Amino acid sequence: MLYLIGLGLSYTSDITVRGLESIKKCSRVYLEHYTSILMAASLEELEEYYGKKVYLADREMVESGCEEILRDADKEDVAFLVVGDPFGATTHTDLVLRAKKQAIEVEVIHNASVMNAVGSCGLQLYNFGQTVSMVFFTDSWRPDSWYNKIWENRKIGLHTLVLLDIKVKEQSIENMARGRLIYEPPRYMSISQCCEQLLEIEELRGTKAYTPNTPAVAISRLGAPTQSFKSGTIEELSRSDCGEPLHSLVILGRQCHDLELEYLLEFAEDKLEFQKAVSQDQEYFKPEPWVPPIEEED
Amino acid sequence: MLYLIGLGLSYTSDITVRGLESIKKCSRVYLEHYTSILMAASLEELEEYYGKKVYLADREMVESGCEEILRDADKEDVAFLVVGDPFGATTHTDLVLRAKKQAIEVEVIHNASVMNAVGSCGLQLYNFGQTVSMVFFTDSWRPDSWYNKIWENRKIGLHTLVLLDIKVKEQSIENMARGRLIYEPPRYMSISQCCEQLLEIEELRGTKAYTPNTPAVAISRLGAPTQSFKSGTIEELSRSDCGEPLHSLVILGRQCHDLELEYLLEFAEDKLEFQKAVSQDQEYFKPEPWVPPIEEED
């Protein structure tokens, strides 16, 4: 059996009881280690908690065949641990399909991921549109396909969850060129950098998918003991220090009800200013008021 | 302290270790009992598992003041359990706001909910648009505000998660009129009924937000031991018996990649037919092909 087990967001004890019981049965345990990190626990703490050796699985191991992971999984129990949920931000459908082709049974044990826990900022999950990813811009690579997606969401009044880039086990171009397996320290995008990139592309395009005054919610260390939220305009958040990673951002859409706004105001530095920003922003992409059809006279 | 604890989707052991540890500390434990049900566990099993009495909290108790729940929560630990995640399909921001106003500390312990576990059908969560709710139609009440939302999602290529109505603790009109506190047996909408309602409204409007041939995924008992998926057209699923509740539905958008389709095909009765339906449906709302701008001659 191959168990795909979500670890939740932060604590070792965020694993479900069923997930933990399953790990105990496994002869090998892998931790997916390239799309996210568990914030309040180290690898050693996980190993102690599970009473098992935990092998780190990097992108290469998972995407190039998964042979090592699936080895003997038709006869033994193997666990593949994923921070958040196994089908959260990154799906592991490929691993499941490969397992099924080898007649290996698969059991998924779900957990919270940023995709649903983001609801704790107070905005209804119902009103989120498509999710976008923001990657680190480089001098020569400034991908902005997310821009149109935010625009599409906002045109129909929806919020956008922006997931921020993390780089683990990254090689410098020099080391890569020389074939040296030396890795750079991990990097996590901050909310301020994300907002700067948002503003840069908006300035470049000038089509007002959002503006510097568009309200947003900065989410820091979601699910961790030091979790915090900050409501502000994109411009305000671009100057804001939100502390340790991981960070995410929600760009508001028009559909923000009174109760949701009341909740967001708790996280605003200047409540009145934020409320004003929301009211103004709600005017964008507002549908035309309904006009009764002109009745034709007989 | 008020703990808001997600129970996950099905098993008693779907609770997180941290959630279970928190319940053990609580002097009172409430279970939100009007938006969802835990599929593989009864109230008695929960009580035995926690070693605590569990009080059912109906909509009235939660929405009309929450006094009972918050009583003494500034001095004692109280748990409010929610199937799925506390900020999943139904947010409990109101309860949190009331607690904060009474200077009661709140801790949220997240878990999987349908909003993220739906990813296990193989479709990327990134490409889901706004979520809609389908309620039971009655003779005089056939609300269809979800129609435009599905349309909006599909215009930009996104999938739509449709959450199906459940009715617990419902009074008949007669009993309500006579003030008799007699409740009807719980009712859970089936996928076939949902698809029938979808088809009825499409036929009425005729604006092709979707068609009878639009592909969808029927999700039955998500996260439960008997979980199952079925890929088919809306028309096909309207004639399909998906067994015991709970059911959900995903209506596909245009953005369906090869790997996702490969995964969905596993759940199709007639793989070729389903593949054809997807290809045809992807032609709807397809953006116009890009045409290079005509260069003006100097």
XYZ file of C-alpha atoms in Angstrom:
596
model
C 0.000 0.000 0.000
C 1.159 3.514 -0.810
C -0.123 6.058 1.704
C -0.251 9.685 0.582
C -0.507 11.568 3.838
C -1.066 15.279 4.343
C 0.842 16.791 7.273
C -1.170 19.975 7.587
C 0.472 23.326 7.919
C 2.799 23.656 10.838
C 3.067 21.490 13.959
C 4.213 17.852 14.006
C 0.897 17.176 15.722
C -1.056 18.666 12.807
C -1.012 15.199 11.273
C -4.298 13.330 11.646
C -4.531 10.406 14.038
C -5.234 8.159 11.052
C -2.197 9.536 9.248
C 0.042 8.876 12.232
C -1.316 5.355 12.673
C -0.591 4.655 9.012
C 2.994 5.904 9.242
C 3.574 3.523 12.145
C 2.774 0.613 9.819
C 5.126 1.715 7.051
C 8.518 0.269 6.287
C 9.681 3.420 4.463
C 8.644 7.035 4.908
C 9.327 9.838 2.387
C 8.714 13.543 2.844
C 8.049 15.628 -0.250
C 10.542 18.420 0.100
C 10.311 20.894 -2.725
C 6.972 22.646 -2.744
C 6.546 23.575 0.900
C 8.003 23.239 4.379
C 6.479 22.390 7.708
C 6.906 25.577 9.669
C 7.071 24.543 13.295
C 8.914 21.233 12.937
C 12.327 20.080 11.784
C 13.103 16.782 10.064
C 14.621 15.444 13.295
C 11.471 16.329 15.234
C 9.344 14.538 12.664
C 11.545 11.441 12.869
C 11.343 11.428 16.636
C 7.586 11.969 16.552
C 7.020 9.109 14.106
C 9.740 6.875 15.538
C 10.929 6.331 11.962
C 13.636 7.432 9.585
C 12.196 9.999 7.131
C 13.777 10.314 3.682
C 13.582 13.644 1.892
C 12.153 13.347 -1.593
C 13.213 16.146 -3.905
C 11.527 17.085 -7.148
C 13.894 14.879 -9.133
C 13.066 11.786 -7.108
C 9.323 12.356 -7.349
C 9.076 13.452 -10.949
C 11.598 11.128 -12.572
C 9.985 7.776 -12.215
C 9.248 7.524 -8.495
C 10.907 4.102 -8.663
C 12.597 4.386 -5.298
C 9.347 5.440 -3.620
C 7.196 2.743 -5.207
C 9.739 -0.075 -4.726
C 7.978 -3.094 -3.161
C 4.940 -0.976 -2.271
C 2.784 -3.836 -3.553
C 4.109 -5.976 -0.695
C 4.987 -3.400 1.997
C 3.443 -0.195 3.294
C 5.178 2.981 2.145
C 4.274 6.525 3.202
C 4.679 9.619 1.084
C 4.204 12.676 3.286
C 3.188 16.025 1.885
C 3.040 19.307 3.762
C -0.561 20.511 3.571
C -2.692 18.087 1.568
C -1.443 15.581 -1.033
C -3.787 17.177 -3.575
C -3.372 20.745 -2.427
C -1.289 23.300 -4.253
C 0.768 20.626 -6.024
C -1.100 17.523 -6.969
C 0.628 14.197 -6.859
C -1.651 12.571 -9.394
C 1.392 11.441 -11.366
C 2.641 9.347 -8.451
C -0.834 7.860 -7.972
C -1.153 6.985 -11.663
C 2.258 5.280 -11.652
C 1.354 3.330 -8.535
C -1.932 2.185 -10.051
C -0.146 1.034 -13.228
C 1.989 -1.188 -11.019
C -1.115 -2.509 -9.256
C -0.102 -0.816 -6.015
C -3.018 0.171 -3.813
C -3.147 3.838 -2.832
C -4.778 5.434 0.191
C -4.987 9.190 0.572
C -5.183 10.760 4.010
C -6.185 14.367 3.627
C -5.298 17.356 5.736
C -5.617 21.121 5.751
C -3.682 23.036 3.120
C -3.277 26.706 2.345
C -6.025 26.215 -0.265
C -8.686 25.846 2.435
C -7.036 27.171 5.610
C -6.797 30.569 3.902
C -10.454 30.864 4.926
C -9.235 31.801 8.389
C -8.530 35.325 7.133
C -12.307 35.699 7.235
C -13.078 35.724 3.518
C -15.504 33.062 2.342
C -13.833 30.309 0.331
C -16.895 30.330 -1.945
C -15.806 33.630 -3.413
C -12.264 32.747 -4.394
C -11.415 32.424 -8.064
C -8.469 30.629 -9.590
C -5.257 30.543 -7.555
C -2.065 32.011 -8.958
C 1.636 31.504 -8.249
C 4.142 34.318 -8.027
C 7.709 33.325 -8.840
C 10.894 35.240 -8.080
C 11.632 37.621 -10.940
C 15.163 37.517 -12.302
C 16.883 40.031 -14.582
C 15.857 38.085 -17.648
C 12.756 36.187 -16.511
C 9.709 38.063 -15.263
C 6.769 35.768 -15.968
C 3.399 37.446 -15.541
C 0.743 35.012 -16.746
C -0.849 35.467 -13.315
C -1.801 39.019 -14.269
C -4.634 38.017 -16.577
C -5.869 35.457 -14.070
C -6.154 38.072 -11.317
C -7.941 40.272 -13.823
C -10.364 37.502 -14.775
C -11.102 36.822 -11.112
C -11.630 40.458 -10.278
C -13.849 41.092 -13.269
C -16.366 38.703 -11.735
C -15.792 39.942 -8.210
C -13.672 37.090 -6.892
C -10.704 37.048 -4.537
C -7.344 35.689 -5.673
C -5.059 33.598 -3.520
C -1.460 34.277 -4.522
C 1.005 31.543 -3.558
C 4.553 32.789 -3.172
C 7.616 31.105 -4.604
C 9.921 29.024 -2.481
C 13.281 27.802 -3.677
C 14.827 24.834 -1.960
C 17.804 22.858 -3.251
C 18.532 25.462 -5.888
C 21.879 25.589 -7.689
C 23.554 28.801 -8.742
C 24.042 29.081 -12.506
C 27.782 28.847 -11.967
C 27.583 25.690 -9.888
C 25.116 24.172 -12.328
C 27.404 24.936 -15.268
C 30.339 23.330 -13.491
C 28.249 20.357 -12.434
C 28.895 21.044 -8.757
C 26.147 19.709 -6.511
C 26.309 22.703 -4.223
C 22.930 24.157 -3.267
C 22.016 27.688 -2.315
C 20.309 28.342 1.013
C 16.508 28.098 0.702
C 14.671 31.278 -0.269
C 11.071 32.182 0.468
C 9.325 35.077 -1.211
C 8.049 37.753 1.143
C 4.749 39.564 0.854
C 6.520 42.854 0.239
C 8.458 41.393 -2.693
C 5.291 39.844 -4.104
C 3.513 43.195 -3.886
C 6.431 44.961 -5.546
C 6.245 42.512 -8.449
C 2.480 43.014 -8.647
C 2.955 46.777 -8.832
C 5.746 46.513 -11.393
C 3.634 44.516 -13.828
C 0.564 46.702 -13.309
C 2.641 49.772 -14.051
C 4.000 48.098 -17.167
C 0.598 47.048 -18.462
C -1.500 49.881 -17.140
C -4.766 48.008 -17.692
C -5.855 48.177 -14.046
C -6.511 44.556 -13.238
C -5.789 46.034 -9.802
C -4.260 49.265 -8.596
C -1.778 50.187 -5.843
C -4.880 50.968 -3.744
C -6.504 47.575 -4.198
C -7.080 45.966 -0.798
C -5.354 42.717 0.051
C -4.667 40.490 3.032
C -1.136 39.473 3.912
C -1.048 36.034 5.469
C 2.069 35.084 7.363
C 2.843 31.628 8.729
C -0.691 30.325 8.229
C -1.498 27.678 10.812
C 1.719 28.250 12.797
C 1.886 29.547 16.387
C 3.012 32.951 15.099
C 0.377 33.156 12.348
C -0.602 36.710 11.493
C -2.836 38.593 9.103
C -2.487 42.128 7.859
C -5.092 43.975 5.821
C -3.847 46.791 3.638
C -3.570 48.071 0.114
C -1.070 46.388 -2.209
C 1.071 49.519 -2.037
C 0.972 49.506 1.775
C 1.871 45.818 1.946
C 4.768 46.339 -0.474
C 6.386 48.408 2.296
C 5.437 45.998 5.065
C 7.687 43.569 6.911
C 5.681 40.421 7.624
C 8.508 38.541 9.310
C 9.499 34.921 8.902
C 8.143 32.784 6.024
C 5.868 31.286 4.757
C 3.821 34.096 3.288
C 0.735 34.174 1.075
C -1.431 36.983 -0.201
C -5.100 37.395 -0.979
C -6.109 40.131 -3.409
C -9.682 41.112 -2.719
C -12.451 40.950 -5.245
C -15.637 42.983 -5.202
C -17.612 40.328 -3.330
C -16.829 41.271 0.241
C -19.760 41.199 2.636
C -20.133 43.239 5.792
C -19.232 40.404 8.140
C -16.131 39.600 6.103
C -15.099 43.236 6.075
C -15.631 43.483 9.829
C -13.254 40.547 10.217
C -10.629 42.027 7.884
C -10.747 45.376 9.677
C -9.366 43.655 12.781
C -6.141 43.188 10.844
C -5.861 46.702 9.426
C -3.492 49.306 10.823
C -5.792 52.149 9.850
C -9.336 50.764 9.837
C -10.925 53.808 8.238
C -8.398 53.947 5.426
C -8.802 50.250 4.710
C -12.572 50.513 4.692
C -12.281 53.393 2.240
C -9.928 51.390 0.017
C -12.407 48.505 -0.045
C -15.346 50.776 -0.922
C -13.402 52.443 -3.712
C -12.076 49.187 -5.081
C -15.546 47.676 -5.144
C -16.434 50.198 -7.834
C -14.060 48.500 -10.291
C -15.646 45.937 -12.588
C -19.007 46.578 -10.978
C -21.750 45.324 -13.256
C -23.937 47.964 -14.852
C -27.060 48.611 -12.780
C -30.057 46.666 -13.957
C -32.432 48.700 -16.102
C -35.975 47.442 -16.595
C -36.656 46.595 -20.227
C -38.719 49.169 -22.108
C -42.176 47.753 -22.583
C -43.398 47.912 -26.073
C -46.825 49.386 -26.445
C -49.415 47.363 -28.245
C -9.916 29.422 25.307
C -12.335 28.598 22.505
C -10.979 25.923 20.210
C -12.440 25.709 16.712
C -11.450 22.253 15.578
C -11.891 20.713 12.147
C -12.786 17.016 12.159
C -11.901 16.277 8.552
C -14.210 14.341 6.319
C -15.104 10.919 7.568
C -13.371 8.790 10.222
C -13.228 9.643 13.926
C -9.452 9.357 13.505
C -9.450 12.040 10.799
C -9.052 14.574 13.598
C -5.513 15.899 13.978
C -3.421 14.828 16.949
C -3.362 18.461 18.074
C -7.133 18.658 17.736
C -7.624 15.549 19.839
C -5.192 16.774 22.503
C -7.124 20.041 22.694
C -10.476 18.302 23.128
C -9.034 16.352 26.050
C -8.424 19.665 27.845
C -11.922 21.026 27.293
C -14.694 21.142 29.847
C -17.405 21.334 27.160
C -17.449 20.035 23.594
C -19.948 21.116 20.897
C -20.376 19.650 17.437
C -21.727 21.888 14.691
C -24.572 19.863 13.320
C -26.313 21.595 10.463
C -23.976 22.045 7.518
C -22.400 18.617 7.242
C -22.102 15.205 8.824
C -19.139 12.990 9.593
C -19.694 10.036 7.327
C -18.005 7.122 9.027
C -18.720 7.981 12.660
C -21.783 8.366 14.878
C -22.139 10.769 17.788
C -21.690 7.893 20.229
C -18.473 6.831 18.533
C -17.147 10.381 18.743
C -17.990 10.567 22.431
C -16.258 7.300 23.099
C -13.237 8.350 21.046
C -12.883 11.659 22.895
C -13.925 10.299 26.266
C -16.263 13.293 26.546
C -19.900 14.206 26.221
C -20.493 15.955 22.877
C -23.366 18.439 22.575
C -24.969 18.951 19.182
C -25.086 22.600 18.162
C -27.809 23.361 15.660
C -28.005 26.471 13.495
C -30.158 28.240 16.035
C -27.667 27.756 18.840
C -24.730 28.915 16.737
C -26.350 31.836 14.964
C -28.480 33.274 17.736
C -25.935 34.587 20.130
C -23.685 31.604 20.773
C -24.104 32.389 24.475
C -24.253 28.800 25.569
C -21.092 27.941 23.622
C -19.082 30.927 24.824
C -20.179 30.679 28.459
C -17.097 30.847 30.738
C -14.782 30.273 27.763
C -12.588 33.035 29.168
C -11.875 30.832 32.173
C -12.314 27.291 30.789
C -11.446 25.524 27.558
C -14.375 24.934 25.226
C -14.254 23.060 21.920
C -16.445 23.771 18.911
C -16.058 20.926 16.434
C -16.789 21.350 12.757
C -16.903 18.603 10.139
C -14.270 19.484 7.540
C -12.515 22.733 8.423
C -13.898 25.510 10.660
C -13.430 27.951 7.768
C -14.410 25.580 5.004
C -17.729 25.694 3.230
C -19.403 27.535 6.110
C -17.243 30.020 7.909
C -17.644 30.530 11.595
C -16.262 34.023 11.602
C -19.323 35.238 13.466
C -18.548 32.974 16.429
C -14.911 34.119 16.414
C -15.906 37.788 16.338
C -18.287 37.311 19.258
C -15.616 35.477 21.237
C -13.081 38.227 20.601
C -15.553 40.886 21.732
C -15.819 39.018 25.024
C -12.006 38.856 25.269
C -12.058 35.089 24.804
C -8.955 33.686 23.156
C -9.576 31.624 20.040
C -7.417 28.898 18.550
C -8.238 27.348 15.192
C -7.121 23.814 14.386
C -7.516 23.240 10.680
C -8.345 20.078 8.808
C -9.219 18.882 5.341
C -12.560 19.984 3.910
C -14.347 19.302 0.659
C -12.917 22.627 -0.544
C -9.407 21.173 -0.796
C -9.925 17.388 -0.663
C -11.879 17.684 -3.923
C -8.414 17.802 -5.500
C -8.309 14.031 -5.142
C -10.522 13.738 -8.227
C -7.363 14.676 -10.095
C -8.254 18.212 -11.172
C -5.828 20.902 -10.047
C -7.253 23.116 -7.309
C -5.576 26.079 -9.034
C -8.132 25.925 -11.803
C -11.303 26.010 -9.750
C -13.437 29.126 -9.822
C -16.069 30.185 -7.319
C -17.928 27.417 -5.500
C -21.707 27.176 -5.756
C -24.434 25.577 -3.638
C -27.335 23.654 -5.066
C -30.432 23.614 -2.868
C -33.447 21.313 -3.095
C -35.994 22.811 -5.479
C -39.552 22.973 -4.208
C -42.714 23.621 -6.183
C -42.530 27.318 -5.483
C -38.830 27.928 -4.843
C -36.274 27.115 -7.515
C -33.332 29.415 -6.826
C -30.779 29.515 -9.639
C -28.251 32.224 -8.810
C -25.610 29.516 -9.184
C -26.284 29.441 -12.927
C -24.495 32.699 -13.661
C -21.632 31.717 -11.410
C -21.028 28.477 -13.296
C -21.216 30.508 -16.493
C -18.691 33.038 -15.221
C -16.326 30.241 -14.212
C -16.655 28.421 -17.496
C -16.175 31.562 -19.579
C -12.653 31.782 -18.174
C -12.077 28.043 -18.370
C -12.460 27.182 -14.669
C -14.017 24.198 -12.941
C -16.950 24.629 -10.565
C -17.379 22.729 -7.344
C -21.082 22.275 -6.646
C -21.961 21.593 -3.014
C -25.225 19.742 -2.567
C -27.913 20.630 -0.095
C -28.376 18.745 3.121
C -31.390 19.175 5.359
C -31.096 18.192 8.976
C -33.564 19.100 11.700
C -36.070 20.333 9.142
C -39.727 20.895 10.054
C -42.585 20.240 7.697
C -44.643 23.338 6.890
C -47.567 21.811 8.755
C -45.568 21.087 11.897
C -43.998 24.517 11.747
C -47.406 26.182 11.413
C -48.714 24.261 14.392
C -45.573 24.962 16.394
C -44.819 21.270 16.777
C -41.116 20.559 17.293
C -41.222 17.444 15.140
C -38.395 17.126 12.662
C -38.285 15.362 9.317
C -35.645 12.688 8.690
C -32.435 14.187 7.290
C -32.236 14.555 3.503
C -29.127 14.692 1.369
C -29.206 15.747 -2.261
C -27.959 13.138 -4.699
C -25.807 13.798 -7.731
C -28.591 12.689 -10.058
C -31.004 15.187 -8.517
C -28.406 17.945 -8.721
C -27.816 17.153 -12.410
C -31.549 17.149 -13.093
C -31.836 20.601 -11.565
C -28.850 21.771 -13.601
C -30.487 20.505 -16.793
C -33.860 22.022 -15.918
C -32.446 25.504 -15.493
C -30.265 25.248 -18.595
C -33.287 24.234 -20.611
C -35.249 27.143 -19.185
C -32.559 29.708 -19.904
C -31.077 28.201 -23.038
C -27.936 30.337 -22.825
C -25.533 27.391 -22.714
C -23.525 28.096 -19.600
C -23.170 24.326 -19.940
C -24.975 21.670 -21.943
C -26.246 18.147 -21.196
C -22.963 16.972 -22.759
C -20.712 19.030 -20.518
C -18.321 16.726 -18.641
C -18.443 16.542 -14.879
C -17.112 14.449 -12.025
C -19.466 12.915 -9.497
C -17.837 12.675 -6.085
C -19.435 10.349 -3.579
C -18.469 10.063 0.066
C -15.253 12.053 -0.325
C -12.677 10.882 2.207
C -14.795 7.949 3.406
C -13.853 4.273 3.045
C -16.387 3.910 0.219
C -15.329 7.090 -1.599
C -15.930 6.951 -5.322
C -15.587 9.110 -8.398
C -17.486 8.908 -11.632
C -16.670 10.902 -14.750
C -19.494 11.509 -17.179
C -21.587 14.127 -18.888
C -24.171 15.991 -16.817
C -26.895 14.128 -18.685
C -25.239 10.774 -17.972
C -24.813 11.589 -14.280
C -28.453 12.675 -14.019
C -29.324 9.016 -14.639
C -26.629 7.663 -12.344
C -27.043 6.153 -8.887
C -24.066 7.194 -6.792
C -25.202 5.464 -3.622
C -25.110 6.753 -0.072
C -24.504 10.459 0.693
C -22.611 12.793 0.858
C -22.314 13.777 -2.784
C -20.602 16.657 -4.562
C -20.146 17.511 -8.203
C -17.449 19.195 -10.245
C -18.432 20.731 -13.571
C -15.379 20.881 -15.784
C -14.006 24.035 -17.284
C -11.896 24.293 -20.403
C -8.614 24.112 -18.495
C -8.096 20.391 -18.300
C -4.572 19.190 -18.961
C -3.565 15.802 -20.328
C -2.489 14.397 -16.977
C -5.748 15.535 -15.386
C -7.761 14.005 -18.199
C -5.831 10.745 -17.900
C -6.797 10.664 -14.228
C -10.464 11.425 -14.924
C -10.656 8.738 -17.586
C -10.028 6.134 -14.883
C -13.458 7.035 -13.504
C -15.353 7.007 -16.805
C -17.605 4.170 -17.865
C -16.898 4.769 -21.542
C -13.451 6.331 -21.750
C -13.678 7.226 -25.447
C -17.066 8.884 -25.074
C -15.888 10.894 -22.092
C -12.737 11.994 -23.885
C -14.875 13.099 -26.824
C -17.214 15.029 -24.516
C -14.226 16.832 -22.972
C -12.768 17.744 -26.382
C -16.098 19.053 -27.607
C -16.804 20.966 -24.431
C -13.392 22.621 -24.536
C -14.531 24.431 -27.673
C -17.068 26.447 -25.667
C -15.861 29.838 -24.495
C -12.505 29.229 -26.127
C -10.724 32.530 -26.593
C -10.311 33.734 -30.146
C -6.964 32.644 -31.585
C -4.275 35.283 -31.282
C -3.733 37.234 -34.453
C -0.516 39.216 -34.813
C -1.180 42.946 -35.036
C -0.929 44.422 -38.517
C 2.285 46.369 -38.665
C 1.875 49.861 -39.932
C 4.280 50.795 -42.642
C 6.363 53.877 -42.115
